Amino acid sequence: MSSVDAQLLDSLERAFERHAGAGDHIDVTKLQQALGLRSEYLARRVLRNFDRGGDGLIDREEFLHGVRGLLLGSDRDKLMFAFRLHDEDGDGFIGQLELLRMIAISLAEDEVQTRASQPPERLAHMLLAMADKNLDGKLSFEEFEAAVRANPQLLAQMTRSEALWIAPNEDLLARLDRAPLGRAVELLRRLDNQRWELAFLVLFVLANAAIFAAALLGERGGQAASPWMQLGRACGACLNLDGALILLPVMRRVLTFLRSTPLARVIPVDEALGFHRLVGHSMLGFGLAHGLAFVVSYASGHASAPITRLFLHTQRGASGLLLLLVLSTMWVFALSPIRRSRRFELFYFSHLLYAVWFVLALVHAPSFLLWAALPLLGWALESFWRARRRARKSTILTAQALRSGVTRLELERPPEFAQRAGDYSFLRIPAIARHEWHPFTISSAPENATLHVHVRSLGNWTAALRRLVERREADASVEPLAVQIDGPHGAPSTHIFESRYAVLIGAGIGVTPFASVLESVVRRANLLHEQPSALQKIHFFWLNRDQYSFEWFAALLAELETLDDRNLLDVHMCMTGGRGGATAAGLEVARGVLHAVVQRDIVTGLKTLTHMGHPDWAVVLAGIAAQHAPEAVDVYFCGPQGLARKLQRICARLHMRFREERF
Ligand SMILES: Cc1cc2nc3c(=O)[nH]c(=O)nc-3n(C[C@H](O)[C@H](O)[C@H](O)COP(=O)(O)OP(=O)(O)OC[C@H]3O[C@@H](n4cnc5c(N)ncnc54)[C@H](O)[C@@H]3O)c2cc1C
């Protein structure tokens, strides 16, 4: 048995035990839960396929045999599994009624509201008309096989989703699919992708090391100091450097300006916040070491004086202790679990202590001014500009509570608002909270007269916005709603214009940066006949759990589909909550047939056919890379971290550059 086989068996055994619980079998209720199915009928059909003994239960051996077959069986085995699911009476044919029932149940399972012009009856009828070659009014296995094989995506996915639901182990599946690269090769490719980030990191470490060594080895005023004192001074010298650097990566105006210059290709502006965090960690480390070294040095030089004297009776000691307290407080409240929790204010307000830190640092060591003067001046200018910008008043022109918890706002564009596609802005709506500014991507193109933002209800502020908009809708209120807009600020998506071939992947609300980019590119290329950038082709993927979320930008995408004569855009919609495997095989084929005839998808109403389930990213991205080889293809992503890591790994393998926008 190979190691992959052993792992598979082990994983399946565990999956069986999890589903079977105390009993030694899986009944229809447990299977329904395992598959996450609403319909008991569908669960019964799947159970029937596993249940070789015919006792209405799946025992361990039947389970292992069935799931193994789903994962590793031949295409024909998998097709047979799907065929038997649909063939309810087991007569070796799928009749019109069987097909209709399966299609209706699959649609209900995915909560897809069919369009009036495309009811399940029409889907079943069209599939039969296309696939029933001998015109006997039913589908034989051969006819069903031919219809499915005409849809390679579906065939590739066939039964995989059922297997994954029953025995979830994506890593194992990835291993079965293809031999992975060695870890070392994968790491090297990733480093190659991030060479400028790496260069900056090395430069930062070397600069600290050089300053540390120079301070450690140097002597002050010809006096020899104790080794502890020297160590403390060396750490202090590094604190000078890091204290001067910490503000640079959070100067949004400077970063936005840098993005518009060729320097953005070399300076890793997208990683500015990561660099800020790194410098923060380094400052805490050097701060603690600096304090400890001086305490030890003091204790060994003043054996008779208590240590409290250092902190209470010397300015250096007292300010040093306060500096450490302030820095540690900021550091603790900036940790990811707090920042990403629902207590963002804790992070936000504790970080305002930065001003106290700089004052104390100058009291503690006035020579720090030599290091920090320029960054402090830059920061003061930034703050001045920000205050001026934040004072500008604007109005919310329209507000709409869309389905799936998203609120759409249309804002009056402030004067001199020089937006680039993909930019974001901070918004303050005094009617919701007087002191809170929240960042949102501008989802409309710069060419639009007004600004649009789409806000997903997540926590206090965004939920309060939704309630406010719902109240106004209920009262039919037309009273103007005041808003202040601080921006625009640059974001990673602005790099898209440097790529020739780009893949944009937005998950859920993560589509907002790409919406404005797509609109801008297609409008300029097709209406104004401008070549706005080097872009030759965009492959756009939008993943949503349910049908309603597609409504946010369906109108925009429909317009872009009709505008795009130059075929710049390739749109792929994926409904990840939908079933794309064997249980939905009939529906999938029928959707494909209907789409070929009426050119409209039943999920979104767009020309693009919606794909059910998650795409097989390794296959999809490899296909796009091959299509444009030897040219480079860049991948841009905005969405959850888990998917980001997965895509990053695949991109490293395929030599594709990966850029991520984090909300
Ligand atoms: C550059 C950028 C662009 C964004 N674009 C969009 C968008 O187009 N549509 C959208 O729905 N969301 C977007 N977001 C996320 C949005 O800012 C947060 O969902 C919102 O601020 C949450 O506020 P809350 O009080 O409702 O939630 P909370 O429960 O207070 O917080 C939920 C999470 O949101 C983040 N957050 C909260 N307040 C802030 C703040 N003032 N600044 C930064 N992050 C905060 C924190 O990580 C927190 O854990 C974007 C975020 C960033 C950084």
CSV table of N, CA and C in Angstrom, one decimal, residues 344-451:
chain,number,residue,atom,x,y,z
A,344,PHE,N,-12.3,46.4,17.6
A,344,PHE,CA,-11.3,47.2,16.8
A,344,PHE,C,-10.9,48.5,17.5
A,345,GLU,N,-11.9,49.1,18.3
A,345,GLU,CA,-11.7,50.4,18.9
A,345,GLU,C,-10.5,50.2,19.9
A,346,LEU,N,-10.4,49.1,20.6
A,346,LEU,CA,-9.3,48.9,21.5
A,346,LEU,C,-8.0,49.1,20.9
A,347,PHE,N,-7.8,48.5,19.7
A,347,PHE,CA,-6.6,48.7,18.9
A,347,PHE,C,-6.5,50.2,18.5
A,348,TYR,N,-7.6,50.7,18.0
A,348,TYR,CA,-7.5,52.1,17.4
A,348,TYR,C,-7.1,53.1,18.5
A,349,PHE,N,-7.8,53.1,19.6
A,349,PHE,CA,-7.6,54.2,20.6
A,349,PHE,C,-6.2,53.9,21.3
A,350,SER,N,-5.9,52.7,21.6
A,350,SER,CA,-4.6,52.5,22.2
A,350,SER,C,-3.4,52.9,21.3
A,351,HIS,N,-3.6,52.8,20.0
A,351,HIS,CA,-2.6,53.2,19.1
A,351,HIS,C,-2.4,54.7,19.0
A,352,LEU,N,-3.4,55.4,19.5
A,352,LEU,CA,-3.2,56.9,19.5
A,352,LEU,C,-2.1,57.3,20.5
A,353,LEU,N,-1.7,56.3,21.4
A,353,LEU,CA,-0.6,56.6,22.3
A,353,LEU,C,0.7,56.9,21.6
A,354,TYR,N,0.7,56.7,20.3
A,354,TYR,CA,2.0,56.9,19.6
A,354,TYR,C,2.5,58.3,19.9
A,355,ALA,N,1.6,59.3,20.0
A,355,ALA,CA,2.1,60.7,20.2
A,355,ALA,C,2.8,60.8,21.5
A,356,VAL,N,2.2,60.1,22.6
A,356,VAL,CA,2.9,60.1,23.9
A,356,VAL,C,4.2,59.5,23.8
A,357,TRP,N,4.3,58.4,23.0
A,357,TRP,CA,5.6,57.7,22.9
A,357,TRP,C,6.7,58.6,22.3
A,358,PHE,N,6.3,59.4,21.3
A,358,PHE,CA,7.3,60.2,20.7
A,358,PHE,C,7.8,61.3,21.6
A,359,VAL,N,6.8,61.9,22.4
A,359,VAL,CA,7.2,63.0,23.3
A,359,VAL,C,8.1,62.4,24.4
A,360,LEU,N,7.7,61.2,24.9
A,360,LEU,CA,8.6,60.6,26.0
A,360,LEU,C,10.0,60.2,25.4
A,361,ALA,N,10.0,59.8,24.2
A,361,ALA,CA,11.3,59.4,23.6
A,361,ALA,C,12.2,60.6,23.5
A,362,LEU,N,11.6,61.7,23.1
A,362,LEU,CA,12.5,62.9,23.0
A,362,LEU,C,12.9,63.4,24.4
A,363,VAL,N,12.1,63.2,25.4
A,363,VAL,CA,12.5,63.6,26.8
A,363,VAL,C,13.6,62.6,27.2
A,364,HIS,N,13.4,61.3,26.9
A,364,HIS,CA,14.3,60.3,27.4
A,364,HIS,C,15.7,60.5,26.7
A,365,ALA,N,15.7,60.7,25.4
A,365,ALA,CA,17.0,60.9,24.7
A,365,ALA,C,16.8,62.0,23.6
A,366,PRO,N,17.1,63.2,24.0
A,366,PRO,CA,16.9,64.3,23.0
A,366,PRO,C,17.6,64.1,21.7
A,367,SER,N,18.7,63.3,21.7
A,367,SER,CA,19.4,63.1,20.4
A,367,SER,C,18.5,62.3,19.4
A,368,PHE,N,17.4,61.7,19.9
A,368,PHE,CA,16.5,61.0,19.0
A,368,PHE,C,15.9,61.9,17.9
A,369,LEU,N,15.9,63.2,18.2
A,369,LEU,CA,15.3,64.2,17.3
A,369,LEU,C,16.1,64.2,16.0
A,370,LEU,N,17.4,63.9,16.1
A,370,LEU,CA,18.2,63.9,14.8
A,370,LEU,C,17.7,62.8,13.9
A,371,TRP,N,17.3,61.7,14.5
A,371,TRP,CA,16.8,60.6,13.7
A,371,TRP,C,15.3,60.9,13.2
A,372,ALA,N,14.5,61.4,14.1
A,372,ALA,CA,13.1,61.4,13.9
A,372,ALA,C,12.5,62.7,13.3
A,373,ALA,N,13.4,63.7,13.2
A,373,ALA,CA,12.9,65.0,12.8
A,373,ALA,C,12.2,64.9,11.4
A,374,LEU,N,12.8,64.3,10.5
A,374,LEU,CA,12.3,64.3,9.1
A,374,LEU,C,10.9,63.5,9.1
A,375,PRO,N,10.9,62.2,9.6
A,375,PRO,CA,9.7,61.5,9.6
A,375,PRO,C,8.6,62.3,10.4
A,376,LEU,N,9.0,62.9,11.5
A,376,LEU,CA,7.9,63.6,12.3
A,376,LEU,C,7.4,64.8,11.5
A,377,LEU,N,8.2,65.5,10.7
A,377,LEU,CA,7.8,66.6,9.9
A,377,LEU,C,6.8,66.0,8.8
A,378,GLY,N,7.2,64.9,8.2
A,378,GLY,CA,6.4,64.3,7.2
A,378,GLY,C,5.0,63.9,7.8
A,379,TRP,N,5.1,63.4,8.9
A,379,TRP,CA,3.8,62.9,9.6
A,379,TRP,C,2.9,64.1,9.9
A,380,ALA,N,3.6,65.2,10.3
A,380,ALA,CA,2.8,66.4,10.7
A,380,ALA,C,2.1,66.9,9.4
A,381,LEU,N,2.8,66.9,8.3
A,381,LEU,CA,2.2,67.4,7.0
A,381,LEU,C,1.1,66.4,6.6
A,382,GLU,N,1.3,65.1,6.8
A,382,GLU,CA,0.2,64.2,6.5
A,382,GLU,C,-1.0,64.5,7.3
A,383,SER,N,-0.8,64.7,8.6
A,383,SER,CA,-1.9,64.9,9.5
A,383,SER,C,-2.6,66.2,9.1
A,384,PHE,N,-1.9,67.2,8.7
A,384,PHE,CA,-2.5,68.5,8.3
A,384,PHE,C,-3.4,68.2,7.1
A,385,TRP,N,-2.8,67.5,6.1
A,385,TRP,CA,-3.6,67.3,4.8
A,385,TRP,C,-4.8,66.4,5.2
A,386,ARG,N,-4.6,65.4,6.1
A,386,ARG,CA,-5.7,64.5,6.4
A,386,ARG,C,-6.9,65.3,7.1
A,387,ALA,N,-6.5,66.2,8.0
A,387,ALA,CA,-7.5,67.0,8.7
A,387,ALA,C,-8.2,67.9,7.7
A,388,ARG,N,-7.5,68.5,6.7
A,388,ARG,CA,-8.2,69.3,5.7
A,388,ARG,C,-9.1,68.5,4.9
A,389,ARG,N,-8.6,67.3,4.5
A,389,ARG,CA,-9.5,66.4,3.6
A,389,ARG,C,-10.7,66.0,4.4
A,390,ARG,N,-10.5,65.6,5.7
A,390,ARG,CA,-11.6,65.1,6.4
A,390,ARG,C,-12.7,66.1,6.7
A,391,ALA,N,-12.3,67.4,6.6
A,391,ALA,CA,-13.2,68.5,6.9
A,391,ALA,C,-14.2,68.6,5.7
A,392,ARG,N,-13.9,68.1,4.5
A,392,ARG,CA,-14.8,68.2,3.4
A,392,ARG,C,-16.1,67.5,3.6
A,393,LYS,N,-17.1,68.2,3.3
A,393,LYS,CA,-18.5,67.6,3.5
A,393,LYS,C,-19.0,67.0,2.2
A,394,SER,N,-19.7,65.9,2.3
A,394,SER,CA,-20.3,65.3,1.1
A,394,SER,C,-21.7,64.8,1.5
A,395,THR,N,-22.4,64.2,0.5
A,395,THR,CA,-23.7,63.7,0.8
A,395,THR,C,-23.9,62.3,0.3
A,396,ILE,N,-24.7,61.6,1.0
A,396,ILE,CA,-25.1,60.2,0.4
A,396,ILE,C,-26.3,60.5,-0.5
A,397,LEU,N,-26.2,60.2,-1.8
A,397,LEU,CA,-27.3,60.6,-2.7
A,397,LEU,C,-28.3,59.5,-2.7
A,398,THR,N,-27.9,58.2,-2.7
A,398,THR,CA,-28.9,57.1,-2.6
A,398,THR,C,-28.3,56.0,-1.8
A,399,ALA,N,-29.1,55.3,-1.1
A,399,ALA,CA,-28.7,54.2,-0.2
A,399,ALA,C,-29.7,53.1,-0.4
A,400,GLN,N,-29.2,51.9,-0.5
A,400,GLN,CA,-30.0,50.7,-0.9
A,400,GLN,C,-29.6,49.5,-0.1
A,401,ALA,N,-30.5,48.9,0.7
A,401,ALA,CA,-30.2,47.7,1.4
A,401,ALA,C,-30.4,46.5,0.5
A,402,LEU,N,-29.3,45.9,0.0
A,402,LEU,CA,-29.4,44.8,-1.0
A,402,LEU,C,-29.5,43.5,-0.2
A,403,ARG,N,-29.8,42.4,-0.9
A,403,ARG,CA,-29.9,41.2,-0.3
A,403,ARG,C,-28.6,40.6,0.1
A,404,SER,N,-28.5,39.6,0.9
A,404,SER,CA,-27.2,39.0,1.4
A,404,SER,C,-26.4,40.0,2.2
A,405,GLY,N,-27.1,40.9,2.9
A,405,GLY,CA,-26.5,41.8,4.0
A,405,GLY,C,-25.5,42.8,3.4
A,406,VAL,N,-25.7,43.3,2.2
A,406,VAL,CA,-24.8,44.3,1.6
A,406,VAL,C,-25.6,45.6,1.4
A,407,THR,N,-25.0,46.7,1.8
A,407,THR,CA,-25.7,48.0,1.6
A,407,THR,C,-24.9,48.8,0.5
A,408,ARG,N,-25.6,49.4,-0.4
A,408,ARG,CA,-25.0,50.1,-1.5
A,408,ARG,C,-25.2,51.6,-1.2
A,409,LEU,N,-24.1,52.4,-1.3
A,409,LEU,CA,-24.2,53.8,-1.1
A,409,LEU,C,-23.7,54.5,-2.4
A,410,GLU,N,-24.4,55.5,-2.7
A,410,GLU,CA,-24.0,56.4,-3.8
A,410,GLU,C,-23.6,57.7,-3.2
A,411,LEU,N,-22.4,58.2,-3.4
A,411,LEU,CA,-22.0,59.4,-2.7
A,411,LEU,C,-21.7,60.5,-3.7
A,412,GLU,N,-21.9,61.7,-3.3
A,412,GLU,CA,-21.5,62.9,-4.1
A,412,GLU,C,-20.0,62.9,-4.1
A,413,ARG,N,-19.4,63.1,-5.3
A,413,ARG,CA,-18.0,63.1,-5.5
A,413,ARG,C,-17.4,64.4,-5.0
A,414,PRO,N,-16.5,64.4,-4.0
A,414,PRO,CA,-16.0,65.7,-3.5
A,414,PRO,C,-15.2,66.4,-4.6
A,415,PRO,N,-15.0,67.7,-4.6
A,415,PRO,CA,-14.2,68.3,-5.6
A,415,PRO,C,-12.7,67.8,-5.5
A,416,GLU,N,-12.0,67.8,-6.6
A,416,GLU,CA,-10.6,67.4,-6.7
A,416,GLU,C,-10.4,66.0,-6.1
A,417,PHE,N,-11.3,65.1,-6.3
A,417,PHE,CA,-11.2,63.8,-5.8
A,417,PHE,C,-10.5,62.9,-6.9
A,418,ALA,N,-9.2,62.8,-6.9
A,418,ALA,CA,-8.4,62.2,-8.0
A,418,ALA,C,-8.3,60.7,-7.8
A,419,GLN,N,-9.4,60.0,-8.1
A,419,GLN,CA,-9.5,58.6,-7.8
A,419,GLN,C,-8.8,57.7,-8.9
A,420,ARG,N,-8.2,56.6,-8.5
A,420,ARG,CA,-7.8,55.7,-9.5
A,420,ARG,C,-8.6,54.4,-9.3
A,421,ALA,N,-8.8,53.6,-10.3
A,421,ALA,CA,-9.6,52.4,-10.2
A,421,ALA,C,-8.9,51.5,-9.1
A,422,GLY,N,-9.7,51.0,-8.2
A,422,GLY,CA,-9.2,50.1,-7.1
A,422,GLY,C,-8.9,50.8,-5.8
A,423,ASP,N,-9.0,52.2,-5.8
A,423,ASP,CA,-8.7,52.9,-4.6
A,423,ASP,C,-9.7,52.7,-3.5
A,424,TYR,N,-9.4,53.1,-2.3
A,424,TYR,CA,-10.3,53.0,-1.2
A,424,TYR,C,-10.3,54.4,-0.5
A,425,SER,N,-11.4,54.6,0.4
A,425,SER,CA,-11.5,55.8,1.2
A,425,SER,C,-12.0,55.5,2.5
A,426,PHE,N,-11.7,56.4,3.5
A,426,PHE,CA,-12.4,56.2,4.8
A,426,PHE,C,-13.7,57.1,4.8
A,427,LEU,N,-14.7,56.5,5.4
A,427,LEU,CA,-16.0,57.2,5.5
A,427,LEU,C,-16.3,57.5,6.9
A,428,ARG,N,-16.9,58.7,7.2
A,428,ARG,CA,-17.5,59.0,8.5
A,428,ARG,C,-18.9,59.4,8.2
A,429,ILE,N,-19.8,58.8,8.9
A,429,ILE,CA,-21.3,59.1,8.8
A,429,ILE,C,-21.7,59.6,10.2
A,430,PRO,N,-21.8,60.9,10.4
A,430,PRO,CA,-22.1,61.3,11.8
A,430,PRO,C,-23.4,60.7,12.3
A,431,ALA,N,-24.4,60.4,11.5
A,431,ALA,CA,-25.6,59.9,11.9
A,431,ALA,C,-25.5,58.5,12.6
A,432,ILE,N,-24.3,57.9,12.3
A,432,ILE,CA,-24.1,56.5,12.8
A,432,ILE,C,-23.1,56.6,14.0
A,433,ALA,N,-22.0,57.3,13.8
A,433,ALA,CA,-21.0,57.4,14.9
A,433,ALA,C,-20.2,58.7,14.6
A,434,ARG,N,-20.0,59.5,15.7
A,434,ARG,CA,-19.3,60.8,15.4
A,434,ARG,C,-17.8,60.7,15.2
A,435,HIS,N,-17.2,59.6,15.8
A,435,HIS,CA,-15.7,59.6,15.8
A,435,HIS,C,-15.2,58.4,15.0
A,436,GLU,N,-16.0,57.7,14.3
A,436,GLU,CA,-15.5,56.5,13.6
A,436,GLU,C,-15.3,56.7,12.1
A,437,TRP,N,-14.1,56.3,11.6
A,437,TRP,CA,-13.8,56.4,10.2
A,437,TRP,C,-13.6,54.9,9.8
A,438,HIS,N,-14.3,54.5,8.7
A,438,HIS,CA,-14.2,53.1,8.3
A,438,HIS,C,-13.7,53.1,6.8
A,439,PRO,N,-12.8,52.2,6.5
A,439,PRO,CA,-12.3,52.2,5.1
A,439,PRO,C,-13.2,51.3,4.2
A,440,PHE,N,-13.5,51.8,3.0
A,440,PHE,CA,-14.3,51.0,2.0
A,440,PHE,C,-13.7,51.3,0.6
A,441,THR,N,-13.7,50.3,-0.2
A,441,THR,CA,-13.2,50.4,-1.6
A,441,THR,C,-14.3,51.1,-2.4
A,442,ILE,N,-13.8,52.0,-3.3
A,442,ILE,CA,-14.8,52.7,-4.2
A,442,ILE,C,-15.0,51.7,-5.3
A,443,SER,N,-16.3,51.2,-5.4
A,443,SER,CA,-16.6,50.1,-6.3
A,443,SER,C,-16.9,50.7,-7.7
A,444,SER,N,-17.1,52.0,-7.8
A,444,SER,CA,-17.4,52.5,-9.2
A,444,SER,C,-16.1,53.0,-9.8
A,445,ALA,N,-16.1,53.1,-11.2
A,445,ALA,CA,-15.0,53.5,-11.9
A,445,ALA,C,-14.7,55.0,-11.8
A,446,PRO,N,-13.4,55.5,-11.9
A,446,PRO,CA,-13.1,56.9,-11.8
A,446,PRO,C,-13.9,57.7,-12.8
A,447,GLU,N,-14.3,57.1,-13.9
A,447,GLU,CA,-15.1,57.8,-15.0
A,447,GLU,C,-16.5,58.2,-14.5
A,448,ASN,N,-17.0,57.6,-13.5
A,448,ASN,CA,-18.4,57.8,-13.0
A,448,ASN,C,-18.5,59.2,-12.3
A,449,ALA,N,-19.6,59.8,-12.5
A,449,ALA,CA,-19.8,61.1,-11.9
A,449,ALA,C,-19.9,61.1,-10.4
A,450,THR,N,-20.5,59.9,-9.9
A,450,THR,CA,-20.6,59.8,-8.4
A,450,THR,C,-19.7,58.6,-7.9
A,451,LEU,N,-19.7,58.5,-6.6
A,451,LEU,CA,-18.9,57.4,-6.0
A,451,LEU,C,-19.8,56.3,-5.5
